[in-house]
């Protein structure tokens, strides 16, 4: 009897159909390549990816040196939190069972950069279209819009003539707007 040294091993490579994202909701299609880089046949090949969900592999049994391609069953949708963070980080792992002994596994991480384009827009309005005397009151209000692709915090308006301005919201998601009003009526000089 000549013993056969068993060295089961598996490797996982993860890729995506995009190299960067720029908005919440952008789709990403993930693909995986699993390789049996050991010397025993592996069965029960499965990929775990919490973010992507279920993954289907062309083969679930691999001879030594063989590879199989696996694809996520659903397209992944980028979240606003990932755009705000500047990247989409996704982790997966593969496992396979050798003829004897415990299952072998390998993790894989893929980071896709998120292009951030912060931008803000301010529109100022008054309750009158003209004035005719010193002391005429003007009530100013403002509309602030986040026209970029990242969440903006600390929204504040500076207006030396008007003074303090209060905004309904100080955090704006992309595409959102808030109304701000001068705390005091301005008096024409």
Tab-separated table of C-alpha atoms in Angstrom:
chain	number	residue	atom	x	y	z
A	1	UNK	CA	0.000	0.000	0.000
A	2	UNK	CA	1.452	3.303	-1.083
A	3	UNK	CA	-0.241	6.258	0.564
A	4	UNK	CA	-1.421	9.122	-1.661
A	5	UNK	CA	-0.806	12.532	-0.175
A	6	UNK	CA	-3.939	14.562	-0.551
A	7	UNK	CA	-3.574	18.359	-0.821
A	8	UNK	CA	-7.004	19.778	-1.586
A	9	UNK	CA	-7.057	23.457	-2.498
A	10	UNK	CA	-9.457	25.875	-4.171
A	11	UNK	CA	-9.120	29.452	-5.425
A	12	UNK	CA	-11.641	32.154	-6.275
A	13	UNK	CA	-11.272	35.129	-8.609
A	14	UNK	CA	-14.036	37.737	-8.707
A	15	UNK	CA	-14.652	40.282	-11.486
A	16	UNK	CA	-17.311	42.787	-12.546
A	17	UNK	CA	-18.644	44.179	-15.807
A	18	UNK	CA	-17.799	47.767	-14.756
A	19	UNK	CA	-14.629	49.498	-13.600
A	20	UNK	CA	-16.345	52.357	-11.760
A	21	UNK	CA	-19.791	53.567	-10.678
A	22	UNK	CA	-21.206	57.058	-10.226
A	23	UNK	CA	-24.785	56.856	-8.953
A	24	UNK	CA	-26.960	54.942	-6.547
A	25	UNK	CA	-28.780	52.279	-8.503
A	26	UNK	CA	-25.964	51.696	-10.979
A	27	UNK	CA	-26.017	47.980	-11.889
A	28	UNK	CA	-23.048	45.660	-11.410
A	29	UNK	CA	-22.885	42.150	-12.814
A	30	UNK	CA	-20.428	39.984	-10.899
A	31	UNK	CA	-18.693	36.902	-12.273
A	32	UNK	CA	-16.561	34.356	-10.455
A	33	UNK	CA	-13.953	31.874	-11.620
A	34	UNK	CA	-13.333	28.900	-9.344
A	35	UNK	CA	-10.210	26.783	-9.834
A	36	UNK	CA	-9.300	23.483	-8.207
A	37	UNK	CA	-5.601	24.073	-7.624
A	38	UNK	CA	-5.172	21.035	-5.404
A	39	UNK	CA	-4.637	17.373	-6.249
A	40	UNK	CA	-8.014	15.878	-5.320
A	41	UNK	CA	-11.435	16.140	-6.915
A	42	UNK	CA	-13.665	18.697	-5.200
A	43	UNK	CA	-17.448	18.405	-5.038
A	44	UNK	CA	-20.224	20.624	-3.725
A	45	UNK	CA	-18.635	23.805	-5.087
A	46	UNK	CA	-20.575	26.742	-3.626
A	47	UNK	CA	-20.030	30.491	-3.533
A	48	UNK	CA	-21.206	32.660	-0.667
A	49	UNK	CA	-21.700	36.364	-1.354
A	50	UNK	CA	-24.046	38.083	1.072
A	51	UNK	CA	-24.385	41.260	-1.006
A	52	UNK	CA	-24.977	39.535	-4.347
A	53	UNK	CA	-27.157	36.682	-3.116
A	54	UNK	CA	-27.388	33.380	-4.935
A	55	UNK	CA	-24.696	32.413	-7.415
A	56	UNK	CA	-24.928	29.685	-10.066
A	57	UNK	CA	-21.852	27.744	-11.186
A	58	UNK	CA	-21.504	25.928	-14.490
A	59	UNK	CA	-20.042	22.968	-12.585
A	60	UNK	CA	-20.208	21.984	-8.918
A	61	UNK	CA	-17.532	19.290	-9.151
A	62	UNK	CA	-13.955	19.993	-10.266
A	63	UNK	CA	-11.081	17.678	-11.071
A	64	UNK	CA	-7.584	18.893	-10.156
A	65	UNK	CA	-6.574	21.796	-12.413
A	66	UNK	CA	-10.114	22.370	-13.673
A	67	UNK	CA	-12.004	25.653	-13.454
A	68	UNK	CA	-15.621	26.733	-13.662
A	69	UNK	CA	-17.342	30.065	-14.182
A	70	UNK	CA	-20.087	31.209	-11.848
A	71	UNK	CA	-22.436	34.169	-12.184
A	72	UNK	CA	-24.626	36.031	-9.717
A	73	UNK	CA	-28.278	35.217	-10.333
A	74	UNK	CA	-29.234	38.890	-9.982
A	75	UNK	CA	-27.622	42.182	-10.926
A	76	UNK	CA	-26.285	44.076	-7.920
A	77	UNK	CA	-27.568	47.631	-7.394
A	78	UNK	CA	-25.152	50.222	-5.947
A	79	UNK	CA	-26.336	51.997	-2.787
A	80	UNK	CA	-26.071	55.692	-1.948
A	81	UNK	CA	-23.934	54.782	1.070
A	82	UNK	CA	-21.391	53.198	-1.296
A	83	UNK	CA	-21.289	56.306	-3.514
A	84	UNK	CA	-20.805	58.425	-0.373
A	85	UNK	CA	-17.992	56.082	0.742
A	86	UNK	CA	-16.282	56.391	-2.651
A	87	UNK	CA	-16.189	52.667	-3.370
A	88	UNK	CA	-18.165	49.455	-3.633
A	89	UNK	CA	-16.388	46.733	-1.672
A	90	UNK	CA	-17.713	43.227	-2.160
A	91	UNK	CA	-16.535	40.032	-0.497
A	92	UNK	CA	-17.205	36.469	-1.515
A	93	UNK	CA	-15.889	33.036	-0.652
A	94	UNK	CA	-15.920	29.649	-2.323
A	95	UNK	CA	-15.884	26.223	-0.723
A	96	UNK	CA	-15.508	22.706	-2.022
A	97	UNK	CA	-15.429	19.271	-0.407
A	98	UNK	CA	-12.521	16.860	-1.028
A	99	UNK	CA	-12.945	13.034	-0.894
A	100	UNK	CA	-11.838	13.103	2.755
A	101	UNK	CA	-11.198	15.729	5.364
A	102	UNK	CA	-12.769	19.140	5.838
A	103	UNK	CA	-13.965	21.424	3.067
A	104	UNK	CA	-11.496	23.886	1.608
A	105	UNK	CA	-12.299	27.522	0.935
A	106	UNK	CA	-10.889	30.761	-0.464
A	107	UNK	CA	-12.066	34.364	-0.026
A	108	UNK	CA	-12.043	37.046	-2.718
A	109	UNK	CA	-12.586	40.782	-2.439
A	110	UNK	CA	-13.326	43.193	-5.265
A	111	UNK	CA	-13.349	46.983	-4.876
A	112	UNK	CA	-14.927	49.182	-7.534
A	113	UNK	CA	-14.274	52.925	-7.184
A	114	UNK	CA	-17.218	55.317	-7.062
A	115	UNK	CA	-16.778	58.617	-8.892
A	116	UNK	CA	-17.910	61.403	-6.572
A	117	UNK	CA	-19.173	64.696	-8.034
A	118	UNK	CA	-20.452	66.852	-5.191
A	119	UNK	CA	-22.419	69.928	-6.252
A	120	UNK	CA	-24.875	72.331	-4.661
A	121	UNK	CA	-27.245	74.921	-6.105
A	122	UNK	CA	-28.730	77.970	-4.364
A	123	UNK	CA	-31.731	80.015	-5.510
A	124	UNK	CA	-32.596	83.158	-3.561
A	125	UNK	CA	-36.027	84.765	-3.713
A	126	UNK	CA	-37.845	87.659	-2.081
A	127	UNK	CA	-41.493	88.340	-1.280
A	128	UNK	CA	-41.407	91.605	-3.255
A	129	UNK	CA	-40.270	92.551	-6.756
A	130	UNK	CA	-39.500	96.193	-5.987
A	131	UNK	CA	-39.097	98.621	-3.085
A	132	UNK	CA	-39.799	102.357	-2.888
A	133	UNK	CA	-38.797	103.606	0.549
A	134	UNK	CA	-36.244	103.165	3.294
A	135	UNK	CA	-37.623	100.763	5.839
A	136	UNK	CA	-39.563	98.702	3.298
A	137	UNK	CA	-39.486	95.096	4.528
A	138	UNK	CA	-38.140	92.238	2.448
A	139	UNK	CA	-38.550	88.621	3.413
A	140	UNK	CA	-35.894	86.446	1.805
A	141	UNK	CA	-36.082	82.720	1.325
A	142	UNK	CA	-33.732	80.277	-0.305
A	143	UNK	CA	-33.978	76.908	-2.019
A	144	UNK	CA	-30.901	74.682	-1.746
A	145	UNK	CA	-30.620	71.682	-4.074
A	146	UNK	CA	-28.076	68.900	-4.005
A	147	UNK	CA	-27.394	68.497	-7.724
A	148	UNK	CA	-24.372	66.245	-7.226
A	149	UNK	CA	-24.189	62.505	-6.639
A	150	UNK	CA	-23.119	62.365	-2.974
A	151	UNK	CA	-24.990	63.151	0.228
A	152	UNK	CA	-24.250	66.650	1.542
A	153	UNK	CA	-24.283	67.485	5.252
A	154	UNK	CA	-23.918	70.711	7.208
A	155	UNK	CA	-26.065	72.737	4.781
A	156	UNK	CA	-25.734	76.384	5.848
A	157	UNK	CA	-26.370	79.727	4.181
A	158	UNK	CA	-24.238	82.784	4.766
A	159	UNK	CA	-25.825	86.125	3.938
A	160	UNK	CA	-24.152	89.111	5.613
A	161	UNK	CA	-27.024	91.503	4.819
A	162	UNK	CA	-29.846	89.226	5.918
A	163	UNK	CA	-28.191	87.648	8.958
A	164	UNK	CA	-29.136	84.272	10.344
A	165	UNK	CA	-30.887	81.840	8.017
A	166	UNK	CA	-32.650	78.656	9.103
A	167	UNK	CA	-32.944	75.646	6.813
A	168	UNK	CA	-35.611	72.944	7.105
A	169	UNK	CA	-32.949	70.279	6.455
A	170	UNK	CA	-29.174	70.385	6.849
A	171	UNK	CA	-28.508	67.062	5.117
A	172	UNK	CA	-29.460	66.463	1.492
A	173	UNK	CA	-29.372	63.286	-0.554
A	174	UNK	CA	-28.600	63.667	-4.265
A	175	UNK	CA	-31.489	65.366	-6.044
A	176	UNK	CA	-33.092	66.559	-2.801
A	177	UNK	CA	-33.900	70.170	-1.955
A	178	UNK	CA	-34.594	72.141	1.194
A	179	UNK	CA	-36.131	75.524	1.887
A	180	UNK	CA	-34.332	78.054	4.055
A	181	UNK	CA	-35.732	81.309	5.439
A	182	UNK	CA	-34.075	84.399	6.844
A	183	UNK	CA	-34.784	84.559	10.575
A	184	UNK	CA	-35.569	88.273	10.399
A	185	UNK	CA	-37.211	90.533	7.849
A	186	UNK	CA	-34.687	92.730	6.065
A	187	UNK	CA	-35.259	96.467	6.172
A	188	UNK	CA	-34.316	98.552	3.136
A	189	UNK	CA	-31.860	101.390	3.835
